[in-house]
PDB file of C-alpha atoms in Angstrom:
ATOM      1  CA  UNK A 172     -18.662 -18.610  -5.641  1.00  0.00           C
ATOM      2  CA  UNK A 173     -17.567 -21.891  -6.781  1.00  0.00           C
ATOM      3  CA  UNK A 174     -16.801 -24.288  -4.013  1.00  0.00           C
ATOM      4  CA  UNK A 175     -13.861 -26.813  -3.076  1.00  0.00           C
ATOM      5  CA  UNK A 176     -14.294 -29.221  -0.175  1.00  0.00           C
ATOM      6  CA  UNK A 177     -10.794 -31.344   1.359  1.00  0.00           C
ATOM      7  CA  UNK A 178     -11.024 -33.573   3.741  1.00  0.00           C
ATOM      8  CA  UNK A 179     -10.298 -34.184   6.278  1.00  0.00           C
ATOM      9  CA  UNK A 180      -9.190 -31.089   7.814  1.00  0.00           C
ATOM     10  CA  UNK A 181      -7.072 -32.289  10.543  1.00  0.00           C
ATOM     11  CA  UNK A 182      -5.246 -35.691  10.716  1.00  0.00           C
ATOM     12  CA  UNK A 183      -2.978 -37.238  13.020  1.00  0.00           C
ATOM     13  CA  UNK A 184      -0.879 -40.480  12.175  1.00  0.00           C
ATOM     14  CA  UNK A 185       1.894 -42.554  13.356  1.00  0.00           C
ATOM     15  CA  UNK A 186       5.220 -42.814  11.195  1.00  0.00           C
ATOM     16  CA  UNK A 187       5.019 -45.382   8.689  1.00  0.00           C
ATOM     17  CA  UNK A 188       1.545 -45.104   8.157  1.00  0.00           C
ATOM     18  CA  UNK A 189      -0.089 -43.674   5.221  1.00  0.00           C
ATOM     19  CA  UNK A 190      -2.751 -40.883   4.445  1.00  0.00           C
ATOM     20  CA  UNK A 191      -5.267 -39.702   2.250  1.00  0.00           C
ATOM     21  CA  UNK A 192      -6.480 -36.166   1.443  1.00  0.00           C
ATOM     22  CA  UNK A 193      -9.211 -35.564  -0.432  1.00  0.00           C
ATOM     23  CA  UNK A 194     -10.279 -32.327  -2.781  1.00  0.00           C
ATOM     24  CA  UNK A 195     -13.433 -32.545  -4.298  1.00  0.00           C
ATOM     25  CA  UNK A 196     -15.170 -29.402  -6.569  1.00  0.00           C
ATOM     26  CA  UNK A 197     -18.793 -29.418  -5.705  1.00  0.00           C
ATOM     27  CA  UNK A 198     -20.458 -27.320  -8.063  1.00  0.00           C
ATOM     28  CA  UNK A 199     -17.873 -27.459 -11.197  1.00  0.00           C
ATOM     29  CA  UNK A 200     -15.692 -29.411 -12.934  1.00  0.00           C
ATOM     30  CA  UNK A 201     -12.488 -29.172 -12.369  1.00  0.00           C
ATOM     31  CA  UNK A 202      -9.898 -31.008 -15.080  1.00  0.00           C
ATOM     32  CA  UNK A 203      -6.716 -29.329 -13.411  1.00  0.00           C
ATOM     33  CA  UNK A 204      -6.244 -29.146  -9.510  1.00  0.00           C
ATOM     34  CA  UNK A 205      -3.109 -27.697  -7.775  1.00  0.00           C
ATOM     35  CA  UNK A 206      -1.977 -29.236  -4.631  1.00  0.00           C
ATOM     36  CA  UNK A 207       0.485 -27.121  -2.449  1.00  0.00           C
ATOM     37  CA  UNK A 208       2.438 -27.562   0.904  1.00  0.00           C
ATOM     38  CA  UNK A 209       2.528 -24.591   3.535  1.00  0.00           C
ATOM     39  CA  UNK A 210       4.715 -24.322   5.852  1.00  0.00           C
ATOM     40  CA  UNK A 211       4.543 -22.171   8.900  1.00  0.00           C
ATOM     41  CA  UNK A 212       4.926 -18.302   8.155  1.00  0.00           C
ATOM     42  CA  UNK A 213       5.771 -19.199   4.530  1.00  0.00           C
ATOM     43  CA  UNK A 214       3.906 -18.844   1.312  1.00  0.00           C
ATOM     44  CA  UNK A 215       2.065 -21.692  -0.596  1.00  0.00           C
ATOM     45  CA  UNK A 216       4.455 -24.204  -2.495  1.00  0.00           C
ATOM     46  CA  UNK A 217       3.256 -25.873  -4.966  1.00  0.00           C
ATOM     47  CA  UNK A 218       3.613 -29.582  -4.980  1.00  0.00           C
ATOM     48  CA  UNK A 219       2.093 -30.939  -7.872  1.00  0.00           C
ATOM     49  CA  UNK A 220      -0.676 -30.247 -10.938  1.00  0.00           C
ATOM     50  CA  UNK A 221      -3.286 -32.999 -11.112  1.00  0.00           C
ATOM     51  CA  UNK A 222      -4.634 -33.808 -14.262  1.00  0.00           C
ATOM     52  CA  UNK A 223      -7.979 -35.862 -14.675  1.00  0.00           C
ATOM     53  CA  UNK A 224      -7.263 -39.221 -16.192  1.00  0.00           C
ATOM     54  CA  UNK A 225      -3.677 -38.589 -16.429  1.00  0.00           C
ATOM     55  CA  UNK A 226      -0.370 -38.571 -14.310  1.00  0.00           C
ATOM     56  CA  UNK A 227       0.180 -35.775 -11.924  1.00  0.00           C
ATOM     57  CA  UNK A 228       2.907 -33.147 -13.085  1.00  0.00           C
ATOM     58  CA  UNK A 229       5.541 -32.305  -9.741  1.00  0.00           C
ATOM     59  CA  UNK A 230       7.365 -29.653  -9.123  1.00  0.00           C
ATOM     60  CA  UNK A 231      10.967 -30.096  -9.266  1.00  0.00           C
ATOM     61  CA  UNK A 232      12.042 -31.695  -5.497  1.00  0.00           C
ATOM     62  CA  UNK A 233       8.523 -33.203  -4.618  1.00  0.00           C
ATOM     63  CA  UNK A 234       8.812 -37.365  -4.406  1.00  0.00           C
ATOM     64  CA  UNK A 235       6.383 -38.555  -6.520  1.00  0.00           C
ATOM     65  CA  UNK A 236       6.616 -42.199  -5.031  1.00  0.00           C
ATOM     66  CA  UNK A 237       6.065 -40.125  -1.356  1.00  0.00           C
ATOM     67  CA  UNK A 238       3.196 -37.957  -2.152  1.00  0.00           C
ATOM     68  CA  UNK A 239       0.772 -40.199  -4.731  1.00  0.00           C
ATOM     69  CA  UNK A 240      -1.701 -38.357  -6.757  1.00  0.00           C
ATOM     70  CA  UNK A 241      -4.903 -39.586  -8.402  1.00  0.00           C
ATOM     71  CA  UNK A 242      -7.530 -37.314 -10.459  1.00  0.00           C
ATOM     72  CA  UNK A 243      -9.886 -40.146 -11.123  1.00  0.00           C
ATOM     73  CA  UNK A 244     -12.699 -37.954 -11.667  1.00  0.00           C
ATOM     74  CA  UNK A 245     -13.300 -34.232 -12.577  1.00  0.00           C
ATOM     75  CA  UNK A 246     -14.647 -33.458  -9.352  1.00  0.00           C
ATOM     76  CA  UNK A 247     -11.959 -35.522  -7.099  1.00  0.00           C
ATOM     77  CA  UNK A 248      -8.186 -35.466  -6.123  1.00  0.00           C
ATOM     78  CA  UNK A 249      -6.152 -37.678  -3.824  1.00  0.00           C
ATOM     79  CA  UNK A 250      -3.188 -36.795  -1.984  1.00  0.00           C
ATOM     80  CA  UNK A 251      -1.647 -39.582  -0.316  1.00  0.00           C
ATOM     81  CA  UNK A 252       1.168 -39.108   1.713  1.00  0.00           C
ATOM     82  CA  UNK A 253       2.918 -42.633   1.910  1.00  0.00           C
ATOM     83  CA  UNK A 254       5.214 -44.284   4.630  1.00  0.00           C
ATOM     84  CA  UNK A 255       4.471 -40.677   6.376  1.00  0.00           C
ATOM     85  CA  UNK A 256       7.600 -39.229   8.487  1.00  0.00           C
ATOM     86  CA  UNK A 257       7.612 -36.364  11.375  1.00  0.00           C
ATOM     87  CA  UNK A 258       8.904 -33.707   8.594  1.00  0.00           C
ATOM     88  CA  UNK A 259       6.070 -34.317   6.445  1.00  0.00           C
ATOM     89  CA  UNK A 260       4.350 -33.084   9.106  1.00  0.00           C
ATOM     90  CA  UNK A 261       2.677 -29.266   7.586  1.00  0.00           C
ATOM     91  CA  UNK A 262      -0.438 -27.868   6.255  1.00  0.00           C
ATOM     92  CA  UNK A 263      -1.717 -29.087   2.530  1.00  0.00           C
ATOM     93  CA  UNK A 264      -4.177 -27.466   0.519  1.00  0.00           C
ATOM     94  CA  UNK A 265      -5.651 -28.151  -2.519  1.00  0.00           C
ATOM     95  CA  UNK A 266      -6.464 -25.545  -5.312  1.00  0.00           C
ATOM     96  CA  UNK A 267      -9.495 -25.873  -8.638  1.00  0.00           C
ATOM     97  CA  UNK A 268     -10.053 -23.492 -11.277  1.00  0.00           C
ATOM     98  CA  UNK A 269     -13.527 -24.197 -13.373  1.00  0.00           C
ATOM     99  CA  UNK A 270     -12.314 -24.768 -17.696  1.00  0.00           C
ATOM    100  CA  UNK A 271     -11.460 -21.775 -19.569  1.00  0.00           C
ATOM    101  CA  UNK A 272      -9.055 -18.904 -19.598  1.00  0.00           C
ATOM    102  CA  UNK A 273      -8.510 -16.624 -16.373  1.00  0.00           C
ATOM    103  CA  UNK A 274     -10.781 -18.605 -14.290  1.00  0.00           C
ATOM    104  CA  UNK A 275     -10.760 -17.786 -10.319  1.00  0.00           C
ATOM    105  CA  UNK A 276      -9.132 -20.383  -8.401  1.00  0.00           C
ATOM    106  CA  UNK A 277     -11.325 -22.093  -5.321  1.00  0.00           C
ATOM    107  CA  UNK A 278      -9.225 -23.347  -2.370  1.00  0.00           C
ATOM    108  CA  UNK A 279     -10.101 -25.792  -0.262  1.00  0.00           C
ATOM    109  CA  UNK A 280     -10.163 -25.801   3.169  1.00  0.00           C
ATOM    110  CA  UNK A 281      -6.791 -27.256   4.311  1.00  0.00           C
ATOM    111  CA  UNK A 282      -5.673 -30.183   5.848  1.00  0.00           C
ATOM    112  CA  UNK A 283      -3.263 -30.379   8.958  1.00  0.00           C
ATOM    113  CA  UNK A 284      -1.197 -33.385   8.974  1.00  0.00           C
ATOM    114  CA  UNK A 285       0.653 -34.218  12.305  1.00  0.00           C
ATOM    115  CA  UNK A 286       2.792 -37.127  11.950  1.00  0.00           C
ATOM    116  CA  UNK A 287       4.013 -38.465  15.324  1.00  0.00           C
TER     117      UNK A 287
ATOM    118  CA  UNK B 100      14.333 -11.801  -6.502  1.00  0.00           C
ATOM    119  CA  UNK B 101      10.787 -12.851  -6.300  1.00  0.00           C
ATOM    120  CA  UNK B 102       8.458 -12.548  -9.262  1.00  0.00           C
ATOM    121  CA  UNK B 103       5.920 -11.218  -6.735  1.00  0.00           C
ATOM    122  CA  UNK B 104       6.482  -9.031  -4.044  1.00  0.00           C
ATOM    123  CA  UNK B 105       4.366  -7.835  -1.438  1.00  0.00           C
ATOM    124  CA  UNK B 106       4.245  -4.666   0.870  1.00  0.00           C
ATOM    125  CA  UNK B 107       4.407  -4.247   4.072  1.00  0.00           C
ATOM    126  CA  UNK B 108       4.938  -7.695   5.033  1.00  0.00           C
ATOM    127  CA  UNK B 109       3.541  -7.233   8.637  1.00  0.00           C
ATOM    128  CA  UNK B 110       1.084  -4.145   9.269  1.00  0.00           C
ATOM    129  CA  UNK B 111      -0.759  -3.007  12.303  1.00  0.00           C
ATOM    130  CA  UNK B 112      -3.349  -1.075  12.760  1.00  0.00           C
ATOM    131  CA  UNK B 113      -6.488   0.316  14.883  1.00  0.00           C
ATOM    132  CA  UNK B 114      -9.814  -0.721  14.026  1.00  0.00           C
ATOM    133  CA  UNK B 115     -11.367   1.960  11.727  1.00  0.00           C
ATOM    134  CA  UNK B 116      -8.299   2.397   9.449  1.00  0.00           C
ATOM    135  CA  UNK B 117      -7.970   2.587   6.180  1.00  0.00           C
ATOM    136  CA  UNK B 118      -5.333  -0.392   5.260  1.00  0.00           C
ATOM    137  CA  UNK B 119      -3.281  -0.732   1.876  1.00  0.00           C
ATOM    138  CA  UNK B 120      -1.456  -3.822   1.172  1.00  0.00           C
ATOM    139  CA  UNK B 121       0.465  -3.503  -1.818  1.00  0.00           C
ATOM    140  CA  UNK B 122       1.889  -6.178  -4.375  1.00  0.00           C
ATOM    141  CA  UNK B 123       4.336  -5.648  -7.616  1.00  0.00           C
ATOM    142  CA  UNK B 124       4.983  -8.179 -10.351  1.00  0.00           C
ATOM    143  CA  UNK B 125       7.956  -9.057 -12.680  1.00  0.00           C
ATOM    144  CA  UNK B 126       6.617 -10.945 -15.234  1.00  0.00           C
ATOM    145  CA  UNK B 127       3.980 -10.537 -17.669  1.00  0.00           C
ATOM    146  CA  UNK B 128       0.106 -11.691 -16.090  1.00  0.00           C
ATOM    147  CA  UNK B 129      -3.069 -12.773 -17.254  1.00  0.00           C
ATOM    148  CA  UNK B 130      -5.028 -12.108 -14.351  1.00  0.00           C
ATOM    149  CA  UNK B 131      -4.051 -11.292 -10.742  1.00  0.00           C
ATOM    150  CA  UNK B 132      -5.602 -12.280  -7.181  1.00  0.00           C
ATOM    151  CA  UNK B 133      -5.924 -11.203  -3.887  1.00  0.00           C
ATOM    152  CA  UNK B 134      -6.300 -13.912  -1.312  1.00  0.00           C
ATOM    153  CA  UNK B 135      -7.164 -13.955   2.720  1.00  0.00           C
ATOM    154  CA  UNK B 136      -6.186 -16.670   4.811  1.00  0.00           C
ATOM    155  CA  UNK B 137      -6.700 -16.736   8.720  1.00  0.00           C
ATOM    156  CA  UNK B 138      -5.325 -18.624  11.523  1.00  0.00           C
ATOM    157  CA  UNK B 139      -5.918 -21.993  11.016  1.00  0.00           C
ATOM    158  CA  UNK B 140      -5.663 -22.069   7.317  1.00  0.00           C
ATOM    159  CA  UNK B 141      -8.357 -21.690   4.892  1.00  0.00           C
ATOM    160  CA  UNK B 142      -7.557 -19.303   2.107  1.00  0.00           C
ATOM    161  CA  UNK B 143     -10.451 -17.474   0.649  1.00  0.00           C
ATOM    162  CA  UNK B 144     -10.668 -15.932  -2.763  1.00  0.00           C
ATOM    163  CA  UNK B 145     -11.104 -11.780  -2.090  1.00  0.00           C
ATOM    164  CA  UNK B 146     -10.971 -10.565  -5.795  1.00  0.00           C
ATOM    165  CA  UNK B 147      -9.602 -11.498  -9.112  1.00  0.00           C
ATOM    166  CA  UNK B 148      -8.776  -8.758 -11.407  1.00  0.00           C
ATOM    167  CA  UNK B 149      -6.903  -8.202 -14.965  1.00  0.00           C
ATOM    168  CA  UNK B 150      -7.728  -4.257 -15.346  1.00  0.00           C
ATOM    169  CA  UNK B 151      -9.204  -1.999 -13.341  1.00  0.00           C
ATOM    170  CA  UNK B 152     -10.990  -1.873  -9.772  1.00  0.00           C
ATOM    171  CA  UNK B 153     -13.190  -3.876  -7.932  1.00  0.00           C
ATOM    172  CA  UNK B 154     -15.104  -3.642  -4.940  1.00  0.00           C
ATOM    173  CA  UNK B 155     -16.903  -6.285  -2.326  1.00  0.00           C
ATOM    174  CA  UNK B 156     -18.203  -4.127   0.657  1.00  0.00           C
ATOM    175  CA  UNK B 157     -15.333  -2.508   2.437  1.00  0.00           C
ATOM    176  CA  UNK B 158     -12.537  -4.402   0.231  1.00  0.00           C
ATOM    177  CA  UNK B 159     -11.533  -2.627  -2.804  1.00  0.00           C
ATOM    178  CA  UNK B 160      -8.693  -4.166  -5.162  1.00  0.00           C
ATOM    179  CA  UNK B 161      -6.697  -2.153  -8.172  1.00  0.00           C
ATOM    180  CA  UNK B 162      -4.443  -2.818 -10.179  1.00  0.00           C
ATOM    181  CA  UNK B 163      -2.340  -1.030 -12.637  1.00  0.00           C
ATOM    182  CA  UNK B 164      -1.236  -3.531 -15.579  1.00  0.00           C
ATOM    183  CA  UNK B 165       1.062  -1.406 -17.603  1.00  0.00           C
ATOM    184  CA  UNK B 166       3.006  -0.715 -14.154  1.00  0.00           C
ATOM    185  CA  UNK B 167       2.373  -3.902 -12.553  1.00  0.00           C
ATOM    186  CA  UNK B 168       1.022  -3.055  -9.316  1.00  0.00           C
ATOM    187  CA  UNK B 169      -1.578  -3.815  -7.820  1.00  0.00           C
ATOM    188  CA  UNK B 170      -3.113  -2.574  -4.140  1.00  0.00           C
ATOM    189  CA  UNK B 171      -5.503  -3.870  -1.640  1.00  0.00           C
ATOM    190  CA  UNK B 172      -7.352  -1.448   0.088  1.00  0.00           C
ATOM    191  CA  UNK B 173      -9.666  -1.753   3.579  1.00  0.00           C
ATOM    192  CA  UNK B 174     -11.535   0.473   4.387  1.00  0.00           C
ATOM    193  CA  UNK B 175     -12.766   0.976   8.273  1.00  0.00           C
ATOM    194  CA  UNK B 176     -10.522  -1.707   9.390  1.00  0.00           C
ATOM    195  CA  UNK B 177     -11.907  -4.621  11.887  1.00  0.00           C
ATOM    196  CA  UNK B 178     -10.363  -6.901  14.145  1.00  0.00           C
ATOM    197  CA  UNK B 179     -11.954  -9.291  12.258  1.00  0.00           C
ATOM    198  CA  UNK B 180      -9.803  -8.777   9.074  1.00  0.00           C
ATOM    199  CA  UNK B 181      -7.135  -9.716  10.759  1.00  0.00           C
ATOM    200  CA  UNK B 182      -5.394 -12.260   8.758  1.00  0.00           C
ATOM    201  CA  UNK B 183      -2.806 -13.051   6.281  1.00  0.00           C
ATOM    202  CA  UNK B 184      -3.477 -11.715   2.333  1.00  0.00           C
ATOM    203  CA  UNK B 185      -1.659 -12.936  -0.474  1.00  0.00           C
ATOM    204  CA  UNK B 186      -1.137 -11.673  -3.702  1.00  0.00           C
ATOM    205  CA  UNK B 187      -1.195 -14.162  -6.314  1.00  0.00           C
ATOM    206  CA  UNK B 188      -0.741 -14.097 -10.609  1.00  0.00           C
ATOM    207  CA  UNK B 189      -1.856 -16.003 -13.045  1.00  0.00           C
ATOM    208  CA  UNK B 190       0.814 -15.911 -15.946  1.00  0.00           C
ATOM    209  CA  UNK B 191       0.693 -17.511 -19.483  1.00  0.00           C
ATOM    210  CA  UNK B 192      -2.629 -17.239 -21.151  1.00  0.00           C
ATOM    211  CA  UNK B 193      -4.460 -18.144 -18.721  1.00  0.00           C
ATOM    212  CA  UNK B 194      -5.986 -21.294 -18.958  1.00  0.00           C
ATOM    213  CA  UNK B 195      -6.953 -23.437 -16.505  1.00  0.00           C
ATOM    214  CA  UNK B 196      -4.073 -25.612 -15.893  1.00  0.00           C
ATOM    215  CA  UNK B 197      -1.414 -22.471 -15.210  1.00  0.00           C
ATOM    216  CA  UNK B 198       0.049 -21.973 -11.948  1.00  0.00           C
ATOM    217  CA  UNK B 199      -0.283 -18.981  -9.171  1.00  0.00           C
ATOM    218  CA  UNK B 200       2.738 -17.136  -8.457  1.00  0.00           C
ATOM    219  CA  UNK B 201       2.325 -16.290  -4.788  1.00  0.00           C
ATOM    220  CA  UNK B 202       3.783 -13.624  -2.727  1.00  0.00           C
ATOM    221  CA  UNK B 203       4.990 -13.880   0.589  1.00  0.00           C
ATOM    222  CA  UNK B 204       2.030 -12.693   1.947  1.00  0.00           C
ATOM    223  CA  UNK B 205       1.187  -9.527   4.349  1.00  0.00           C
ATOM    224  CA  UNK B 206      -0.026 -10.478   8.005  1.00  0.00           C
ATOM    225  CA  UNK B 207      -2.503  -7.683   9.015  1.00  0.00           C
ATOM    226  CA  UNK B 208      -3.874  -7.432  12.714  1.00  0.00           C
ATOM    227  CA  UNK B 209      -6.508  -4.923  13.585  1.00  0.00           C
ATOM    228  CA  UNK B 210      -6.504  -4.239  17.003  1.00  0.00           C
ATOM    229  CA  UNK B 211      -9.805  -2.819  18.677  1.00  0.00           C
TER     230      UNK B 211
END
């Protein structure tokens, strides 16, 4: 099956710093990636769509100026989690389906972000 | 009430089992998946269906759409399936850029 790398996979910061998260499609291209927020014992929430050469779509309650999205290419998405706090502390994952109708969707492997 | 609902949402059982997980939808889908994450995070693709079965070695995923129900079913259970699986649709038509509805999820453990 297809494949969808993030990196990295575990990241620690200090408050007030910012970080990157990276979700590349290896083999396909992906024009539309999800990104979602887990946390612990709860389902997936989805954060945002990410649109290749256009501005990310959020879901209703995500802070667009807090978690910065860029689809510069059709194989790479940026999270950015800006001016990072303890509660943004939680697992993100990113999500790729290849062009077409009723497509599989590829996860990537998660990141853990610890914010101290 | 959720547009996706999962049953049971814990289940335990010993290793050589035969496991069902089952999931019912509210809304009208284009295509439906079953997905298995384990401790630590990564969520794997099992199956994707619209109609009918599939099968991938001991996994094998229905799904009913004029009831909306679908079931995952293990067969000779394993420790190592322990993990979390998660129903997911696909509504709309389907295209590329339309969002999973997830369910909450079941959280299997296989004990030897």
């Amino acid at each position: 099956g297809a494949v969808v790398s993030q990196h990295p996979s575990r990241v620690i910061c200090k408050s007030g710093t910012s970080v990157k998260i990276e979700c590349r499609s290896l083999d396909f291209q992906a024009t539309t990636m999800f990104w979602y927020r887990q946390f612990p014992k709860k389902s997936l929430m989805l954060m945002a769509t990410s649109n290749e050469g256009s501005k990310a779509t959020y879901e209703q309650g995500v802070e667009k100026d807090k978690f910065l999205i860029n689809h510069a290419s059709l194989t790479l998405s940026t999270l950015t989690v800006t001016s990072a706090h303890p509660e943004d502390s939680s697992f993100y994952i990113c999500s790729a389906r290849r062009q077409g109708l009723y497509t599989e969707a590829f996860f990537g492997q998660g990141t853990r972000l610890t914010v101290v | 009430k959720n547009e996706v609902e999962q049953s049971p949402q814990n289940l335990t059982a010993q290793e050589g089992e035969f496991i069902t997980i089952n999931c019912s939808y509210s809304v009208g889908i284009s295509a439906l998946h079953w997905l298995q994450q384990h401790p630590g995070g990564g969520i794997v693709s099992l199956f994707m269906l619209s109609s009918g079965k599939k099968k991938h070695g001991r996994l094998i995923a229905t799904i009913n759409i004029q009831e909306k129900h679908s079931s995952l079913h293990i067969t000779a259970s394993h420790p190592r399936d322990s993990a979390v699986y998660i129903c997911a649709v696909l509504g709309g038509r389907g295209g590329s850029n339309y969002k999973l509805t997830f369910g909450k999820g079941t959280l299997l453990t296989v004990n030897p």
